Amino acid sequence: MDGRNPCGSGGTLHFETAPLKIVRAEKQFMTDNFGIQYLDCVSNVAHVGHCHPHVVAAGKNQMATLVSAQGFMNDALTKYVKQLVNKLPDVLSICYLVNSGSEANDLALRLARAYTNRKDVVVFDDAYHGNLGNLIDISPKMFKQMPLGKKEFVHVIPCPDTYRGIYREDDVRAAEKYVKEAEHIIHQASRSNRKIACFVSESIVVNCGVIVPPRNYFRLLYNLIHEIGGVCIADEVQTGLGRTGEYFWAFEHYGVIPDIVCIGKPLGNGHPMGAVITTREIADSLGEYYSTFGGNPVACAIGMAVLDVIENEKLVQSAKAVGKTLLENLQQLRLNHRVIGDTNARSLFNALDAVLSSLAHSNTEGIIDIASNIVVPHPRSVLSMEDLENMSEELEGPEAKKARTSYDDID
C-alpha cells in the first residue's frame, strides 16, 4: 500500500473540518477515541438506542443458531412478517424483506411499474429516495448534479413547503394550491403521451428539510394519482416505526393509506434491513421475487427485538412527548436568535431553517444556500427530558468537554 485511503466515498463526514472517530456507543450516547461522550442527535439509524441489550442479545443468539435459511421454512421469518404487517392497515398484507431502504424503494418502483404497466414517476423537487441507479433517476437531489440531468419519465412537482414555498402557512388553501401545481405538471405529461405509474414521497419530507405538508395535501394528491391510474408509494425509510410520534407511520398523520410502504433505517437498529409492504393485488403482478439475504433468521430476530423494545418501552408515546418539548425549546431558540427563520417539526424530526434576515424566507436573495441552510437533528427515540435540557444548553452556548479517564461509568 502507498498510504492512500482505499475506501470509496462513504458520504460526507459529520463535522468535516474536525471529524470525530467514534469507537463506542450506548443508548443515545456516542464515545470518541479520546473518551469524550456525545449526545447523538445526528445519526438516524439506531432507532431504539445504540447497542440496545435486548436487540444485541437477539442478534447474538440467533447468529449462534442459524444465520441463513434461504429457500427453507423458518419460524423467525413467518413470525416477524406477521408482527410487522400487523402494524399496518389490513389492506397492506404482503411483505417483502430486503436489506436496505434503497433496496426497498427500488423494489417498490418495480412493483408499481409491473402493476400499472407504466414507467413514469412523480416526485417532489429536491427529493432523495436512495443510491441505486433507478433511485438516482427519480431523486432530484442527485440527478441535478448529474451530466444527463432529469430523465423524461420523471415528473417533478413542488415540495409543499409552507415556509419557503410558493404558498405559505397563512394561506388556508395552500394544500389545494400545491395539488393544483402537481395536477398541472401531470396533465402536461399526459399531453405528451406520458402515463404515470406512481407517486413516490416521504410523508414528512425529511430530505427536503423536514417539510410538514398541509393537512389535506396527501389526501388530495393521492386521489389525483389514483384517478389517473397510478399508485402511491410512501417512503417511510426515515420516518417509520413511531419516529414521528403518536402514530407508528408518518402517513397516518394525514389519514391516507398508501398502496406501497417502504421501510428501512429503523427496522434493524443498525443491522442492514428493509421491507416493502403492499396489497395482494399489486404483489400478484410482480411474479417471483428472490433475495439471498433479505429476511434471514438473524435479521428477523433483530427486527422482532426492535418491535419489542418500541412496545415495551413505549417509545412512540415517548417520541410524542419528548418531541413536543424539543420543539418548544427550538422555538425559544428561534426567538433568541434572528438567524433562525423557522422550526419545522413532527415529533423527534426537527429542523432549524437558517436565514440572513427575518424576511429571507420571502426573498430568495436573502436565503443561505438551500442545501446548507437547514440543520436537521435526528435524536433517538430514547432521548430523555434531561437530555433535552443538556441539548438546549449546548445550542445556546456549549462549554468545552473534559476527556474521560475511563469507561467504567458506561460499562
GROMACS .gro file of C-alpha atoms in nm:
model
  411
    1MET     CA    1   0.000   0.000   0.000
    2ASP     CA    2   0.122   0.352  -0.078
    3GLY     CA    3  -0.058   0.522   0.210
    4ARG     CA    4  -0.364   0.627   0.013
    5ASN     CA    5  -0.708   0.555   0.157
    6PRO     CA    6  -0.851   0.253  -0.032
    7CYS     CA    7  -1.209   0.322   0.077
    8GLY     CA    8  -1.456   0.456  -0.176
    9SER     CA    9  -1.650   0.762  -0.073
   10GLY     CA   10  -1.890   0.673   0.207
   11GLY     CA   11  -2.064   1.008   0.212
   12THR     CA   12  -1.977   1.339   0.370
   13LEU     CA   13  -1.835   1.322   0.719
   14HIS     CA   14  -2.022   1.491   1.001
   15PHE     CA   15  -1.820   1.791   1.122
   16GLU     CA   16  -1.587   1.755   0.825
   17THR     CA   17  -1.339   2.021   0.936
   18ALA     CA   18  -1.283   1.832   1.263
   19PRO     CA   19  -1.435   1.483   1.218
   20LEU     CA   20  -1.495   1.253   1.512
   21LYS     CA   21  -1.366   0.898   1.535
   22ILE     CA   22  -1.644   0.711   1.714
   23VAL     CA   23  -1.535   0.390   1.886
   24ARG     CA   24  -1.830   0.306   2.111
   25ALA     CA   25  -2.199   0.383   2.153
   26GLU     CA   26  -2.470   0.306   2.406
   27LYS     CA   27  -2.832   0.419   2.408
   28GLN     CA   28  -2.834   0.786   2.300
   29PHE     CA   29  -2.462   0.843   2.354
   30MET     CA   30  -2.154   0.801   2.135
   31THR     CA   31  -1.794   0.799   2.259
   32ASP     CA   32  -1.491   0.900   2.056
   33ASN     CA   33  -1.133   0.772   2.064
   34PHE     CA   34  -1.039   1.031   2.328
   35GLY     CA   35  -1.311   0.908   2.562
   36ILE     CA   36  -1.536   1.212   2.512
   37GLN     CA   37  -1.905   1.126   2.523
   38TYR     CA   38  -2.158   1.296   2.295
   39LEU     CA   39  -2.537   1.306   2.292
   40ASP     CA   40  -2.621   1.166   1.948
   41CYS     CA   41  -2.859   1.396   1.762
   42VAL     CA   42  -2.706   1.331   1.422
   43SER     CA   43  -2.718   0.966   1.315
   44ASN     CA   44  -3.062   0.834   1.223
   45VAL     CA   45  -3.019   0.457   1.234
   46ALA     CA   46  -3.013   0.341   1.598
   47HIS     CA   47  -3.386   0.386   1.647
   48VAL     CA   48  -3.419   0.227   1.993
   49GLY     CA   49  -3.074   0.337   2.108
   50HIS     CA   50  -2.724   0.228   2.020
   51CYS     CA   51  -2.642  -0.132   2.114
   52HIS     CA   52  -2.968  -0.191   2.297
   53PRO     CA   53  -2.906  -0.504   2.508
   54HIS     CA   54  -3.229  -0.677   2.401
   55VAL     CA   55  -3.152  -0.622   2.033
   56VAL     CA   56  -2.787  -0.723   2.071
   57ALA     CA   57  -2.881  -1.042   2.259
   58ALA     CA   58  -3.140  -1.138   1.997
   59GLY     CA   59  -2.890  -1.099   1.714
   60LYS     CA   60  -2.611  -1.276   1.903
   61ASN     CA   61  -2.827  -1.575   2.000
   62GLN     CA   62  -2.968  -1.619   1.650
   63MET     CA   63  -2.625  -1.584   1.490
   64ALA     CA   64  -2.506  -1.872   1.707
   65THR     CA   65  -2.803  -2.085   1.598
   66LEU     CA   66  -2.888  -2.026   1.232
   67VAL     CA   67  -2.771  -1.743   1.006
   68SER     CA   68  -2.906  -1.834   0.663
   69ALA     CA   69  -3.206  -2.045   0.564
   70GLN     CA   70  -3.294  -1.906   0.221
   71GLY     CA   71  -3.533  -2.139   0.040
   72PHE     CA   72  -3.635  -2.324   0.358
   73MET     CA   73  -3.916  -2.280   0.606
   74ASN     CA   74  -3.822  -2.080   0.914
   75ASP     CA   75  -4.039  -1.972   1.206
   76ALA     CA   76  -3.847  -1.648   1.260
   77LEU     CA   77  -3.938  -1.522   0.913
   78THR     CA   78  -4.308  -1.605   0.947
   79LYS     CA   79  -4.335  -1.461   1.295
   80TYR     CA   80  -4.157  -1.137   1.211
   81VAL     CA   81  -4.351  -1.070   0.892
   82LYS     CA   82  -4.680  -1.120   1.079
   83GLN     CA   83  -4.573  -0.876   1.352
   84LEU     CA   84  -4.466  -0.613   1.100
   85VAL     CA   85  -4.774  -0.644   0.878
   86ASN     CA   86  -5.000  -0.618   1.183
   87LYS     CA   87  -4.867  -0.265   1.234
   88LEU     CA   88  -5.022  -0.154   0.904
   89PRO     CA   89  -5.377  -0.118   0.765
   90ASP     CA   90  -5.534  -0.455   0.677
   91VAL     CA   91  -5.520  -0.396   0.301
   92LEU     CA   92  -5.139  -0.384   0.316
   93SER     CA   93  -5.093  -0.755   0.368
   94ILE     CA   94  -4.794  -0.874   0.163
   95CYS     CA   95  -4.440  -0.814   0.288
   96TYR     CA   96  -4.104  -0.846   0.113
   97LEU     CA   97  -3.794  -0.831   0.332
   98VAL     CA   98  -3.482  -0.674   0.182
   99ASN     CA   99  -3.151  -0.536   0.306
  100SER     CA  100  -3.176  -0.157   0.296
  101GLY     CA  101  -3.404   0.138   0.240
  102SER     CA  102  -3.264   0.186  -0.110
  103GLU     CA  103  -3.341  -0.176  -0.197
  104ALA     CA  104  -3.692  -0.132  -0.056
  105ASN     CA  105  -3.760   0.176  -0.269
  106ASP     CA  106  -3.616   0.004  -0.575
  107LEU     CA  107  -3.849  -0.294  -0.528
  108ALA     CA  108  -4.145  -0.061  -0.471
  109LEU     CA  109  -4.071   0.109  -0.801
  110ARG     CA  110  -4.058  -0.230  -0.969
  111LEU     CA  111  -4.393  -0.329  -0.814
  112ALA     CA  112  -4.561  -0.007  -0.924
  113ARG     CA  113  -4.437  -0.042  -1.280
  114ALA     CA  114  -4.536  -0.409  -1.301
  115TYR     CA  115  -4.885  -0.338  -1.167
  116THR     CA  116  -4.960  -0.035  -1.388
  117ASN     CA  117  -4.756  -0.143  -1.691
  118ARG     CA  118  -4.623   0.213  -1.695
  119LYS     CA  119  -4.285   0.372  -1.626
  120ASP     CA  120  -4.329   0.738  -1.530
  121VAL     CA  121  -4.280   0.863  -1.174
  122VAL     CA  122  -4.391   1.178  -0.988
  123VAL     CA  123  -4.158   1.307  -0.714
  124PHE     CA  124  -4.101   1.619  -0.505
  125ASP     CA  125  -3.838   1.870  -0.606
  126ASP     CA  126  -3.510   1.803  -0.416
  127ALA     CA  127  -3.634   1.460  -0.304
  128TYR     CA  128  -3.393   1.174  -0.238
  129HIS     CA  129  -3.502   0.809  -0.238
  130GLY     CA  130  -3.181   0.605  -0.242
  131ASN     CA  131  -2.847   0.537  -0.405
  132LEU     CA  132  -2.933   0.266  -0.660
  133GLY     CA  133  -2.938   0.362  -1.028
  134ASN     CA  134  -3.319   0.353  -1.059
  135LEU     CA  135  -3.349   0.571  -0.750
  136ILE     CA  136  -3.089   0.826  -0.854
  137ASP     CA  137  -3.303   0.870  -1.167
  138ILE     CA  138  -3.605   0.971  -0.955
  139SER     CA  139  -3.413   1.174  -0.693
  140PRO     CA  140  -3.383   1.540  -0.798
  141LYS     CA  141  -3.136   1.599  -0.516
  142MET     CA  142  -2.900   1.364  -0.701
  143PHE     CA  143  -2.980   1.388  -1.072
  144LYS     CA  144  -2.950   1.768  -1.068
  145GLN     CA  145  -2.577   1.705  -1.015
  146MET     CA  146  -2.552   1.452  -1.299
  147PRO     CA  147  -2.449   1.538  -1.655
  148LEU     CA  148  -2.765   1.387  -1.810
  149GLY     CA  149  -2.999   1.551  -1.559
  150LYS     CA  150  -3.367   1.457  -1.541
  151LYS     CA  151  -3.496   1.163  -1.742
  152GLU     CA  152  -3.813   1.209  -1.949
  153PHE     CA  153  -4.009   0.962  -1.736
  154VAL     CA  154  -3.960   1.170  -1.419
  155HIS     CA  155  -4.204   1.449  -1.336
  156VAL     CA  156  -4.103   1.689  -1.058
  157ILE     CA  157  -4.369   1.869  -0.856
  158PRO     CA  158  -4.318   2.145  -0.598
  159CYS     CA  159  -4.249   2.032  -0.244
  160PRO     CA  160  -4.540   2.159  -0.028
  161ASP     CA  161  -4.318   2.384   0.182
  162THR     CA  162  -4.532   2.648   0.352
  163TYR     CA  163  -4.231   2.844   0.479
  164ARG     CA  164  -4.014   2.887   0.170
  165GLY     CA  165  -4.251   2.761  -0.097
  166ILE     CA  166  -4.482   2.940  -0.337
  167TYR     CA  167  -4.779   2.902  -0.097
  168ARG     CA  168  -4.726   2.990   0.267
  169GLU     CA  169  -4.855   2.895   0.612
  170ASP     CA  170  -5.100   3.189   0.616
  171ASP     CA  171  -5.282   3.056   0.308
  172VAL     CA  172  -5.572   2.835   0.420
  173ARG     CA  173  -5.587   2.685   0.069
  174ALA     CA  174  -5.216   2.602   0.048
  175ALA     CA  175  -5.283   2.227   0.020
  176GLU     CA  176  -5.529   2.269  -0.269
  177LYS     CA  177  -5.297   2.511  -0.449
  178TYR     CA  178  -4.995   2.280  -0.421
  179VAL     CA  179  -5.203   1.991  -0.555
  180LYS     CA  180  -5.318   2.214  -0.844
  181GLU     CA  181  -4.950   2.274  -0.926
  182ALA     CA  182  -4.897   1.896  -0.930
  183GLU     CA  183  -5.208   1.844  -1.142
  184HIS     CA  184  -5.080   2.094  -1.399
  185ILE     CA  185  -4.747   1.911  -1.430
  186ILE     CA  186  -4.918   1.571  -1.454
  187HIS     CA  187  -5.157   1.696  -1.724
  188GLN     CA  188  -4.860   1.834  -1.917
  189ALA     CA  189  -4.710   1.484  -1.905
  190SER     CA  190  -5.038   1.333  -2.028
  191ARG     CA  191  -5.044   1.570  -2.324
  192SER     CA  192  -4.701   1.432  -2.416
  193ASN     CA  193  -4.841   1.077  -2.403
  194ARG     CA  194  -4.667   1.000  -2.074
  195LYS     CA  195  -4.860   0.776  -1.832
  196ILE     CA  196  -4.791   0.794  -1.460
  197ALA     CA  197  -4.704   0.469  -1.282
  198CYS     CA  198  -4.661   0.610  -0.933
  199PHE     CA  199  -4.608   0.899  -0.697
  200VAL     CA  200  -4.321   0.843  -0.450
  201SER     CA  201  -4.275   1.058  -0.141
  202GLU     CA  202  -4.186   1.076   0.222
  203SER     CA  203  -4.490   1.174   0.428
  204ILE     CA  204  -4.278   1.407   0.638
  205VAL     CA  205  -4.033   1.528   0.377
  206VAL     CA  206  -3.710   1.485   0.572
  207ASN     CA  207  -3.469   1.505   0.283
  208CYS     CA  208  -3.601   1.847   0.181
  209GLY     CA  209  -3.556   1.986   0.532
  210VAL     CA  210  -3.832   1.825   0.745
  211ILE     CA  211  -4.118   1.975   0.546
  212VAL     CA  212  -4.455   1.902   0.709
  213PRO     CA  213  -4.714   1.927   0.428
  214PRO     CA  214  -5.055   2.087   0.493
  215ARG     CA  215  -5.306   1.850   0.648
  216ASN     CA  216  -5.519   1.777   0.339
  217TYR     CA  217  -5.233   1.764   0.094
  218PHE     CA  218  -5.174   1.389   0.067
  219ARG     CA  219  -5.544   1.304   0.065
  220LEU     CA  220  -5.596   1.532  -0.235
  221LEU     CA  221  -5.282   1.425  -0.418
  222TYR     CA  222  -5.339   1.052  -0.359
  223ASN     CA  223  -5.690   1.094  -0.505
  224LEU     CA  224  -5.542   1.262  -0.811
  225ILE     CA  225  -5.282   0.988  -0.864
  226HIS     CA  226  -5.545   0.714  -0.827
  227GLU     CA  227  -5.778   0.889  -1.071
  228ILE     CA  228  -5.514   0.871  -1.345
  229GLY     CA  229  -5.441   0.503  -1.274
  230GLY     CA  230  -5.121   0.542  -1.072
  231VAL     CA  231  -5.025   0.408  -0.730
  232CYS     CA  232  -4.890   0.591  -0.425
  233ILE     CA  233  -4.567   0.485  -0.255
  234ALA     CA  234  -4.492   0.605   0.098
  235ASP     CA  235  -4.118   0.620   0.164
  236GLU     CA  236  -4.109   0.554   0.540
  237VAL     CA  237  -3.738   0.469   0.538
  238GLN     CA  238  -3.659   0.755   0.776
  239THR     CA  239  -3.995   0.825   0.935
  240GLY     CA  240  -4.138   0.480   1.015
  241LEU     CA  241  -4.174   0.285   1.340
  242GLY     CA  242  -4.312   0.569   1.551
  243ARG     CA  243  -4.040   0.825   1.490
  244THR     CA  244  -4.296   1.098   1.422
  245GLY     CA  245  -4.482   1.035   1.749
  246GLU     CA  246  -4.848   0.944   1.812
  247TYR     CA  247  -4.864   0.708   1.512
  248PHE     CA  248  -4.644   0.419   1.401
  249TRP     CA  249  -4.622   0.554   1.044
  250ALA     CA  250  -4.587   0.912   0.922
  251PHE     CA  251  -4.860   0.866   0.658
  252GLU     CA  252  -5.115   0.807   0.936
  253HIS     CA  253  -5.093   1.175   1.032
  254TYR     CA  254  -5.269   1.251   0.702
  255GLY     CA  255  -5.545   0.991   0.714
  256VAL     CA  256  -5.432   0.818   0.393
  257ILE     CA  257  -5.340   0.461   0.306
  258PRO     CA  258  -5.059   0.421   0.052
  259ASP     CA  259  -5.058   0.139  -0.200
  260ILE     CA  260  -4.697   0.050  -0.114
  261VAL     CA  261  -4.496   0.127   0.201
  262CYS     CA  262  -4.115   0.117   0.212
  263ILE     CA  263  -3.925   0.081   0.540
  264GLY     CA  264  -3.553   0.091   0.611
  265LYS     CA  265  -3.326   0.251   0.869
  266PRO     CA  266  -3.514   0.194   1.198
  267LEU     CA  267  -3.604  -0.171   1.131
  268GLY     CA  268  -3.273  -0.322   1.236
  269ASN     CA  269  -3.138  -0.055   1.473
  270GLY     CA  270  -2.814  -0.058   1.273
  271HIS     CA  271  -2.841  -0.406   1.125
  272PRO     CA  272  -2.898  -0.380   0.746
  273MET     CA  273  -3.269  -0.434   0.693
  274GLY     CA  274  -3.552  -0.305   0.478
  275ALA     CA  275  -3.907  -0.403   0.391
  276VAL     CA  276  -4.174  -0.339   0.130
  277ILE     CA  277  -4.538  -0.394   0.221
  278THR     CA  278  -4.819  -0.375  -0.033
  279THR     CA  279  -5.158  -0.512  -0.133
  280ARG     CA  280  -5.219  -0.864  -0.256
  281GLU     CA  281  -5.333  -0.728  -0.595
  282ILE     CA  282  -5.012  -0.532  -0.653
  283ALA     CA  283  -4.792  -0.815  -0.525
  284ASP     CA  284  -4.954  -1.063  -0.765
  285SER     CA  285  -4.839  -0.851  -1.060
  286LEU     CA  286  -4.471  -0.893  -0.978
  287GLY     CA  287  -4.425  -1.266  -1.019
  288GLU     CA  288  -4.133  -1.437  -0.849
  289TYR     CA  289  -3.906  -1.237  -0.620
  290TYR     CA  290  -3.578  -1.365  -0.477
  291SER     CA  291  -3.338  -1.224  -0.217
  292THR     CA  292  -3.036  -1.411  -0.081
  293PHE     CA  293  -3.011  -1.218   0.245
  294GLY     CA  294  -3.347  -1.046   0.281
  295GLY     CA  295  -3.541  -1.195   0.572
  296ASN     CA  296  -3.255  -1.411   0.700
  297PRO     CA  297  -3.303  -1.550   1.054
  298VAL     CA  298  -3.062  -1.303   1.216
  299ALA     CA  299  -3.236  -1.004   1.057
  300CYS     CA  300  -3.576  -1.137   1.164
  301ALA     CA  301  -3.462  -1.194   1.523
  302ILE     CA  302  -3.323  -0.840   1.539
  303GLY     CA  303  -3.635  -0.698   1.375
  304MET     CA  304  -3.862  -0.866   1.632
  305ALA     CA  305  -3.641  -0.738   1.915
  306VAL     CA  306  -3.670  -0.382   1.784
  307LEU     CA  307  -4.050  -0.409   1.775
  308ASP     CA  308  -4.042  -0.549   2.131
  309VAL     CA  309  -3.843  -0.252   2.258
  310ILE     CA  310  -4.068   0.002   2.084
  311GLU     CA  311  -4.373  -0.153   2.252
  312ASN     CA  312  -4.227  -0.238   2.593
  313GLU     CA  313  -4.054   0.096   2.642
  314LYS     CA  314  -4.349   0.291   2.493
  315LEU     CA  315  -4.120   0.473   2.251
  316VAL     CA  316  -4.397   0.605   2.026
  317GLN     CA  317  -4.557   0.783   2.320
  318SER     CA  318  -4.215   0.900   2.435
  319ALA     CA  319  -4.133   1.038   2.090
  320LYS     CA  320  -4.450   1.247   2.101
  321ALA     CA  321  -4.384   1.388   2.450
  322VAL     CA  322  -4.013   1.449   2.409
  323GLY     CA  323  -4.064   1.582   2.056
  324LYS     CA  324  -4.316   1.838   2.185
  325THR     CA  325  -4.068   1.968   2.440
  326LEU     CA  326  -3.786   1.968   2.186
  327LEU     CA  327  -3.994   2.181   1.951
  328GLU     CA  328  -4.076   2.424   2.231
  329ASN     CA  329  -3.705   2.455   2.309
  330LEU     CA  330  -3.618   2.516   1.945
  331GLN     CA  331  -3.893   2.775   1.912
  332GLN     CA  332  -3.749   2.955   2.213
  333LEU     CA  333  -3.409   2.939   2.047
  334ARG     CA  334  -3.567   3.096   1.739
  335LEU     CA  335  -3.694   3.388   1.948
  336ASN     CA  336  -3.344   3.443   2.085
  337HIS     CA  337  -3.162   3.424   1.751
  338ARG     CA  338  -3.279   3.613   1.444
  339VAL     CA  339  -3.071   3.390   1.219
  340ILE     CA  340  -3.328   3.112   1.274
  341GLY     CA  341  -3.611   3.174   1.031
  342ASP     CA  342  -3.828   2.871   1.104
  343THR     CA  343  -3.853   2.550   1.304
  344ASN     CA  344  -4.003   2.258   1.113
  345ALA     CA  345  -4.108   1.964   1.324
  346ARG     CA  346  -4.302   1.642   1.363
  347SER     CA  347  -4.214   1.488   1.699
  348LEU     CA  348  -3.842   1.397   1.700
  349PHE     CA  349  -3.795   1.516   1.342
  350ASN     CA  350  -3.695   1.879   1.374
  351ALA     CA  351  -3.516   2.131   1.155
  352LEU     CA  352  -3.380   2.479   1.209
  353ASP     CA  353  -3.403   2.692   0.896
  354ALA     CA  354  -3.121   2.948   0.899
  355VAL     CA  355  -3.173   3.279   0.717
  356LEU     CA  356  -2.984   3.605   0.680
  357SER     CA  357  -3.282   3.810   0.797
  358SER     CA  358  -3.633   3.760   0.930
  359LEU     CA  359  -3.766   3.839   0.580
  360ALA     CA  360  -3.535   3.598   0.398
  361HIS     CA  361  -3.798   3.327   0.356
  362SER     CA  362  -3.990   3.558   0.123
  363ASN     CA  363  -3.688   3.683  -0.070
  364THR     CA  364  -3.460   3.430  -0.235
  365GLU     CA  365  -3.176   3.681  -0.241
  366GLY     CA  366  -3.165   3.661   0.137
  367ILE     CA  367  -3.152   3.283   0.162
  368ILE     CA  368  -2.839   3.093   0.250
  369ASP     CA  369  -2.779   2.808   0.003
  370ILE     CA  370  -3.087   2.583   0.035
  371ALA     CA  371  -2.863   2.275   0.052
  372SER     CA  372  -2.677   2.400   0.359
  373ASN     CA  373  -2.906   2.636   0.549
  374ILE     CA  374  -3.129   2.373   0.712
  375VAL     CA  375  -3.000   2.192   1.020
  376VAL     CA  376  -3.182   1.864   1.077
  377PRO     CA  377  -3.120   1.694   1.415
  378HIS     CA  378  -3.208   1.322   1.435
  379PRO     CA  379  -3.236   1.240   1.807
  380ARG     CA  380  -3.303   0.880   1.915
  381SER     CA  381  -3.644   0.769   2.033
  382VAL     CA  382  -3.479   0.703   2.371
  383LEU     CA  383  -3.396   1.071   2.423
  384SER     CA  384  -3.498   1.184   2.773
  385MET     CA  385  -3.617   1.518   2.909
  386GLU     CA  386  -3.281   1.553   3.086
  387ASP     CA  387  -3.108   1.507   2.752
  388LEU     CA  388  -3.322   1.788   2.610
  389GLU     CA  389  -3.209   2.022   2.886
  390ASN     CA  390  -2.845   1.944   2.807
  391MET     CA  391  -2.910   1.981   2.435
  392SER     CA  392  -3.072   2.322   2.484
  393GLU     CA  393  -2.778   2.443   2.691
  394GLU     CA  394  -2.536   2.330   2.421
  395LEU     CA  395  -2.734   2.502   2.146
  396GLU     CA  396  -2.732   2.828   2.338
  397GLY     CA  397  -2.357   2.813   2.401
  398PRO     CA  398  -2.155   2.493   2.456
  399GLU     CA  399  -1.877   2.466   2.706
  400ALA     CA  400  -1.565   2.261   2.647
  401LYS     CA  401  -1.592   1.893   2.742
  402LYS     CA  402  -1.336   1.718   2.959
  403ALA     CA  403  -1.193   1.392   2.831
  404ARG     CA  404  -1.282   1.075   3.018
  405THR     CA  405  -1.021   0.884   3.211
  406SER     CA  406  -1.215   0.555   3.194
  407TYR     CA  407  -1.528   0.391   3.056
  408ASP     CA  408  -1.637   0.246   3.393
  409ASP     CA  409  -1.949   0.456   3.422
  410ILE     CA  410  -2.095   0.329   3.093
  411ASP     CA  411  -1.999  -0.038   3.124
   0.00000   0.00000   0.00000
